Short mmCIF file of C-alpha atoms in Angstrom, two decimals:
data_model
loop_
_atom_site.label_atom_id
_atom_site.label_comp_id
_atom_site.label_asym_id
_atom_site.label_seq_id
_atom_site.Cartn_x
_atom_site.Cartn_y
_atom_site.Cartn_z
CA MET D 428 121.34 101.76 141.34
CA THR D 429 117.53 101.63 141.30
CA ALA D 430 115.99 98.26 142.23
CA PRO D 431 113.90 96.62 139.46
CA GLU D 432 110.20 97.37 139.54
CA MET D 433 107.12 95.40 138.54
CA LYS D 434 103.40 95.80 138.07
CA ALA D 435 101.01 94.35 140.64
CA LEU D 436 97.25 94.26 141.15
CA LEU D 437 96.57 95.58 144.64
CA CYS D 438 93.35 95.20 146.61
CA ASP D 439 93.69 98.37 148.69
CA GLU D 440 90.51 97.74 150.64
CA PRO D 441 87.23 95.92 150.03
CA GLY D 442 85.82 97.00 146.68
CA LYS D 443 88.95 98.83 145.50
CA LEU D 444 91.57 97.51 143.05
CA THR D 445 94.51 99.42 141.62
CA CYS D 446 97.33 98.50 139.26
CA VAL D 447 100.50 99.71 140.98
CA THR D 448 104.24 99.73 140.39
CA ARG D 449 106.32 98.35 143.23
CA LEU D 450 109.77 96.92 143.84
CA ARG D 451 110.33 93.31 142.89
CA PRO D 452 110.67 90.99 145.92
CA GLU D 453 114.14 90.28 147.22
CA ASP D 454 115.77 86.86 146.84
CA LYS D 455 115.66 84.49 149.82
CA PRO D 456 117.73 81.39 150.60
CA GLY D 457 116.02 78.22 149.40
CA HIS D 458 113.64 80.20 147.17
CA LEU D 459 113.39 80.79 143.43
CA ARG D 460 112.34 83.95 141.65
CA ILE D 461 109.42 83.24 139.29
CA ARG D 462 108.25 85.42 136.41
CA ILE D 463 104.48 84.99 136.53
CA GLU D 464 102.75 84.05 133.27
CA ALA D 465 99.17 83.20 134.27
CA ILE D 466 96.98 83.58 137.34
CA GLY D 467 93.64 81.94 138.02
CA ILE D 468 91.06 84.07 139.82
CA CYS D 469 89.62 82.04 142.70
CA GLY D 470 86.47 82.41 144.78
CA THR D 471 88.77 83.46 147.60
CA ASP D 472 89.97 86.40 145.50
CA TYR D 473 86.38 87.49 144.92
CA HIS D 474 85.76 87.21 148.66
CA ILE D 475 88.83 89.32 149.42
CA PHE D 476 87.66 91.95 146.95
CA GLY D 477 84.19 91.87 148.51
CA GLY D 478 85.49 92.17 152.07
CA ASN D 479 84.25 88.70 153.03
CA GLN D 480 87.57 87.05 153.93
CA PRO D 481 88.02 87.05 157.73
CA PHE D 482 91.39 87.86 159.31
CA LEU D 483 92.79 89.29 156.07
CA GLN D 484 94.88 92.43 156.22
CA TYR D 485 94.58 95.08 153.49
CA PRO D 486 96.17 96.17 151.24
CA ARG D 487 96.84 92.76 149.71
CA VAL D 488 98.21 91.44 146.44
CA MET D 489 95.88 88.51 145.78
CA GLY D 490 96.50 85.43 143.66
CA HIS D 491 97.38 81.85 144.57
CA GLU D 492 96.57 79.91 141.36
CA LEU D 493 99.85 80.54 139.60
CA SER D 494 102.18 79.49 136.82
CA GLY D 495 105.41 81.12 135.73
CA ARG D 496 108.96 80.75 134.45
CA ALA D 497 111.92 80.09 136.73
CA MET D 498 114.40 82.96 136.57
CA ALA D 499 117.29 80.75 137.76
CA ASP D 500 118.18 77.08 138.26
CA SER D 501 116.98 75.40 141.44
CA ALA D 502 119.63 74.20 143.87
CA ASP D 503 118.52 70.57 143.51
CA GLY D 504 118.58 70.64 139.70
CA ARG D 505 114.88 69.80 139.27
CA ILE D 506 114.15 73.16 137.66
CA ARG D 507 116.17 75.02 135.06
CA GLU D 508 116.06 78.70 134.23
CA GLY D 509 113.17 79.27 131.82
CA ASP D 510 111.20 76.18 132.87
CA LEU D 511 107.46 76.61 133.31
CA VAL D 512 106.38 75.72 136.85
CA VAL D 513 103.19 75.30 138.82
CA VAL D 514 103.23 77.09 142.17
CA ASN D 515 101.95 75.30 145.25
CA PRO D 516 100.74 78.32 147.27
CA TYR D 517 100.58 76.60 150.66
CA LEU D 518 103.47 77.79 152.84
CA THR D 519 103.85 75.28 155.66
CA CYS D 520 105.94 75.06 158.83
CA GLY D 521 107.28 71.51 158.43
CA GLU D 522 107.21 71.09 162.21
CA CYS D 523 103.60 70.64 163.35
CA ARG D 524 102.00 67.21 163.71
CA ALA D 525 100.18 67.46 160.37
CA CYS D 526 103.43 68.24 158.55
CA GLN D 527 105.23 65.44 160.37
CA ILE D 528 102.68 62.82 159.27
CA GLY D 529 102.68 63.93 155.64
CA LYS D 530 99.63 66.19 155.64
CA PRO D 531 101.08 69.68 155.09
CA ASN D 532 97.83 70.67 153.35
CA CYS D 533 96.34 71.06 156.83
CA CYS D 534 99.45 72.46 158.54
CA SER D 535 98.63 74.09 161.87
CA ASN D 536 100.59 77.19 160.83
CA ILE D 537 99.74 77.31 157.13
CA ALA D 538 99.99 80.56 155.23
CA VAL D 539 98.54 80.81 151.73
CA LEU D 540 100.02 83.10 149.10
CA GLY D 541 97.57 85.86 148.26
CA VAL D 542 95.65 85.43 151.51
CA HIS D 543 97.95 85.49 154.54
CA THR D 544 100.80 87.07 152.59
CA ASP D 545 101.08 88.85 149.24
CA GLY D 546 100.44 86.56 146.29
CA GLY D 547 101.00 86.30 142.59
CA MET D 548 98.83 88.93 140.89
CA CYS D 549 102.05 90.60 139.85
CA GLU D 550 104.95 90.09 137.46
CA VAL D 551 107.52 88.45 139.75
CA ILE D 552 107.26 86.41 142.94
CA VAL D 553 109.74 84.55 145.16
CA VAL D 554 108.65 81.04 146.20
CA PRO D 555 110.26 78.20 148.21
CA GLU D 556 111.85 75.72 145.79
CA GLY D 557 109.89 72.83 147.31
CA ASN D 558 106.64 74.56 146.34
CA LEU D 559 107.48 74.55 142.63
CA TYR D 560 106.53 71.69 140.31
CA PRO D 561 107.83 71.46 136.72
CA ALA D 562 104.88 71.83 134.34
CA GLY D 563 106.44 70.03 131.38
CA ASP D 564 104.67 70.79 128.11
CA LEU D 565 101.56 72.32 129.67
CA SER D 566 100.55 75.81 128.59
CA PRO D 567 100.88 78.60 131.17
CA GLN D 568 97.09 78.85 131.25
CA ALA D 569 96.65 75.13 131.97
CA ALA D 570 99.41 75.23 134.59
CA ALA D 571 97.60 78.07 136.39
CA MET D 572 94.51 75.85 136.68
CA VAL D 573 96.32 72.99 138.40
CA GLU D 574 95.95 74.23 141.98
CA PHE D 575 92.18 74.66 141.97
CA LEU D 576 91.65 71.36 140.17
CA ALA D 577 93.95 69.66 142.69
CA ILE D 578 91.50 70.60 145.45
CA GLY D 579 88.77 68.53 143.83
CA ALA D 580 91.22 65.76 142.95
CA HIS D 581 92.34 65.65 146.60
CA GLY D 582 88.76 65.22 147.78
CA VAL D 583 88.13 62.45 145.26
CA ARG D 584 91.31 60.65 146.32
CA ARG D 585 90.41 60.92 150.00
CA SER D 586 86.94 59.51 149.34
CA GLY D 587 88.31 56.25 147.96
CA LEU D 588 85.74 56.46 145.18
CA GLY D 589 86.26 53.87 142.46
CA ALA D 590 85.12 52.73 139.04
CA GLY D 591 81.48 51.75 138.77
CA THR D 592 80.36 53.74 141.82
CA THR D 593 78.00 56.71 141.85
CA ALA D 594 78.95 60.23 142.91
CA LEU D 595 76.86 63.33 143.54
CA ILE D 596 78.51 66.74 143.52
CA VAL D 597 76.36 69.43 145.11
CA GLY D 598 77.50 72.82 143.82
CA ALA D 599 78.67 73.23 140.22
CA GLY D 600 81.14 76.05 140.75
CA PRO D 601 84.83 75.61 139.89
CA ILE D 602 85.64 73.35 142.86
CA GLY D 603 82.56 71.21 142.29
CA VAL D 604 83.29 70.91 138.58
CA GLY D 605 86.86 69.89 139.40
CA ALA D 606 85.63 67.21 141.81
CA GLY D 607 83.14 65.98 139.23
CA LEU D 608 85.80 65.81 136.54
CA PHE D 609 88.21 63.78 138.66
CA ALA D 610 85.42 61.53 139.94
CA HIS D 611 84.63 60.86 136.27
CA ILE D 612 88.30 60.20 135.51
CA ALA D 613 88.31 57.72 138.42
CA GLY D 614 85.46 55.85 136.72
CA ALA D 615 82.45 56.99 138.74
CA GLU D 616 79.02 57.79 137.34
CA VAL D 617 78.75 61.51 138.12
CA THR D 618 75.74 63.72 138.83
CA LEU D 619 76.11 67.48 139.40
CA ARG D 620 73.43 69.45 141.23
CA ASP D 621 73.08 73.23 141.45
CA THR D 622 70.52 76.02 141.61
CA SER D 623 71.87 77.65 138.42
CA PRO D 624 71.00 76.32 134.94
CA ASP D 625 73.95 78.28 133.52
CA ARG D 626 76.44 76.62 135.85
CA LEU D 627 75.03 73.19 135.09
CA ALA D 628 75.30 73.81 131.34
CA LEU D 629 78.95 74.81 131.72
CA ALA D 630 79.62 71.78 133.91
CA GLN D 631 78.09 69.39 131.39
CA ALA D 632 80.17 70.91 128.60
CA ILE D 633 83.26 70.04 130.64
CA ILE D 634 82.01 66.57 131.69
CA PRO D 635 79.67 65.48 128.86
CA SER D 636 78.89 62.11 130.44
CA ALA D 637 77.70 63.68 133.70
CA LYS D 638 74.07 63.96 134.63
CA VAL D 639 72.97 67.40 135.77
CA GLU D 640 69.94 68.43 137.79
CA LEU D 641 68.54 71.57 139.32
CA VAL D 642 67.96 71.52 143.06
CA SER D 643 64.30 72.32 142.37
CA GLU D 644 64.00 69.23 140.15
CA MET D 645 66.28 66.76 141.92
CA ALA D 646 65.52 63.07 141.73
CA ASP D 647 64.92 60.85 144.76
CA THR D 648 68.24 59.02 144.36
CA VAL D 649 71.03 58.06 146.74
CA TYR D 650 74.74 57.91 145.89
CA ASP D 651 77.82 56.03 147.03
CA THR D 652 79.74 59.27 147.52
CA VAL D 653 78.41 62.80 148.01
CA PHE D 654 80.65 65.86 147.68
CA ASP D 655 79.53 69.24 148.96
CA ALA D 656 81.05 72.22 147.17
CA THR D 657 78.40 74.82 147.99
CA GLY D 658 79.73 76.70 151.00
CA ASN D 659 76.10 76.77 152.17
CA ILE D 660 75.32 75.43 155.64
CA GLY D 661 71.81 74.34 154.66
CA ALA D 662 73.09 72.31 151.73
CA MET D 663 75.87 70.81 153.84
CA ASN D 664 73.42 69.68 156.50
CA ALA D 665 71.12 68.18 153.85
CA GLY D 666 73.86 66.21 152.08
CA LEU D 667 73.50 63.15 154.28
CA ASN D 668 69.99 62.65 152.88
CA TYR D 669 71.42 61.84 149.44
CA LEU D 670 73.94 59.27 150.67
CA ALA D 671 73.51 55.52 150.25
CA HIS D 672 74.05 53.21 153.20
CA GLY D 673 77.77 52.58 153.60
CA GLY D 674 78.60 55.76 151.69
CA ASN D 675 81.13 58.55 152.07
CA TYR D 676 80.31 62.23 152.54
CA VAL D 677 83.09 64.66 151.56
CA LEU D 678 83.02 68.34 152.52
CA LEU D 679 85.06 70.31 150.00
CA SER D 680 83.63 73.64 151.10
CA VAL D 681 83.89 75.38 154.43
CA VAL D 682 81.44 77.74 156.07
CA LYS D 683 80.94 79.31 159.46
CA GLY D 684 78.21 77.40 161.24
CA ASP D 685 77.33 74.09 162.83
CA LEU D 686 76.80 70.84 160.99
CA ASN D 687 73.79 69.00 162.38
CA PHE D 688 73.19 65.32 161.64
CA ALA D 689 70.69 63.03 163.33
CA ASP D 690 72.92 60.41 164.91
CA PRO D 691 70.59 57.44 164.42
CA GLU D 692 70.46 58.15 160.67
CA PHE D 693 74.20 58.84 160.45
CA HIS D 694 74.97 55.66 162.40
CA LYS D 695 72.43 53.48 160.61
CA ARG D 696 74.07 54.25 157.28
CA GLU D 697 77.58 53.66 158.68
CA THR D 698 78.45 56.99 157.11
CA THR D 699 82.06 58.06 156.70
CA LEU D 700 82.49 61.83 156.88
CA PHE D 701 85.56 63.51 155.37
CA ALA D 702 86.70 67.10 155.50
CA SER D 703 88.95 67.86 152.54
CA ARG D 704 91.32 70.82 152.67
CA ASN D 705 93.65 72.14 149.99
CA ALA D 706 95.77 69.51 148.22
CA LEU D 707 99.02 67.57 148.39
CA LYS D 708 101.88 67.27 145.92
CA VAL D 709 100.47 63.94 144.72
CA ASP D 710 97.23 65.71 143.79
CA PHE D 711 99.04 68.43 141.85
CA GLU D 712 100.96 65.72 140.01
CA HIS D 713 97.79 63.75 139.26
CA VAL D 714 96.14 66.83 137.75
CA MET D 715 99.21 67.61 135.62
CA ASP D 716 99.37 63.99 134.43
CA CYS D 717 95.69 64.03 133.47
CA MET D 718 96.19 67.31 131.62
CA ALA D 719 99.17 65.86 129.74
CA ARG D 720 97.03 62.86 128.76
CA GLY D 721 94.29 65.10 127.37
CA LEU D 722 91.74 64.18 130.04
CA VAL D 723 91.16 67.76 131.21
CA PRO D 724 89.39 70.10 128.73
CA VAL D 725 91.36 73.18 129.75
CA ASP D 726 89.94 75.31 126.92
CA LYS D 727 86.42 74.79 128.26
CA ILE D 728 87.45 75.44 131.85
CA GLY D 729 89.30 78.71 131.14
CA THR D 730 86.25 80.73 130.12
CA HIS D 731 87.48 84.31 130.63
CA ARG D 732 90.81 86.13 130.28
CA THR D 733 92.23 89.52 131.15
CA THR D 734 95.50 91.29 132.03
CA ILE D 735 96.81 92.82 135.26
CA GLU D 736 95.65 96.24 134.06
CA GLY D 737 92.36 94.91 132.71
CA ALA D 738 91.56 93.07 135.94
CA VAL D 739 90.93 96.42 137.66
CA GLU D 740 87.63 96.53 135.76
CA ASP D 741 87.09 92.86 134.89
CA LEU D 742 87.46 91.26 138.33
CA PRO D 743 84.70 93.39 139.93
CA LYS D 744 82.45 92.62 136.96
CA TRP D 745 83.00 88.87 137.29
CA ALA D 746 82.56 89.09 141.07
CA GLN D 747 79.06 90.46 140.49
CA ASP D 748 78.07 87.89 137.87
CA ARG D 749 79.86 84.55 137.93
CA GLY D 750 77.08 82.62 136.22
CA THR D 751 79.04 82.13 133.00
CA VAL D 752 82.51 82.05 134.59
CA VAL D 753 84.17 78.72 135.31
CA LYS D 754 87.74 80.00 135.55
CA ALA D 755 88.91 83.51 134.71
CA LEU D 756 92.62 83.93 134.05
CA ILE D 757 94.95 86.91 134.25
CA GLU D 758 97.67 86.62 131.61
CA VAL D 759 100.94 88.43 132.27
CA ALA D 760 102.96 89.69 129.31
CA ALA D 761 106.61 88.60 129.20
#
């Protein structure tokens, strides 16, 4: 008897994508088989395609922003066959110190679907049951946006930002927009800063109450909380200059290089510096709750759509010009 097959989008090597047919993954104890319905294309996927993701082995099936339907009941009864689920793509060891103290998002041995192992740009995937969250009445497209929005929500939660405070988000890409949106939901007065007028226009459409400003025209203002979402070492080093005394500086982005702060200035302001990595279950749940309450304009965030076959041409095009792309989605036919 021939094993069932499925379609998958394979990054054979930097700059080369192919739609292939391969065997469906085998079942594993403690895992559920998920029929993928929607996949968000992340900056990491563009980096993998461009050959800019260190330590990655090709060929690779990308994709870690995932939603799909359970193909069986979960052992604990949380999930029933046919339920729509959000996939948490962070595969953790459960044994390191970070996992033991409730911070599996920064597990010492973390593996991310679509990066360290094959991901979800395919029709079927097998995922640990604990990494699956029921999506309720969300659409598959909205559910596929939860993971990337949870990254910004995690940073906002870590910052302790509250109602009536001011927040600056430097970098109006998807992660920055997510942080700005959840800072707004938390009650902060939000300003987004970027070098691209197109990105700022898209960001303001998503967060109408936010102020936006080009880097070339930025005001001489300081903020209670500053979030960096640029992935640019120069911008990250400059972020302290925009922070009010007693403020919090949150690094959502990561880049190779050294952060350099003048200690007298850092100390004088009693600055609190946070690195923010990935997200926790509570952040996924917060995003899903906000979506269910209508606080997340998913139709404005999901700007572009394609299929597994269409992504062979569309993903390289979007990688070259992301100025009008907030979140591109791959939709998988049932």
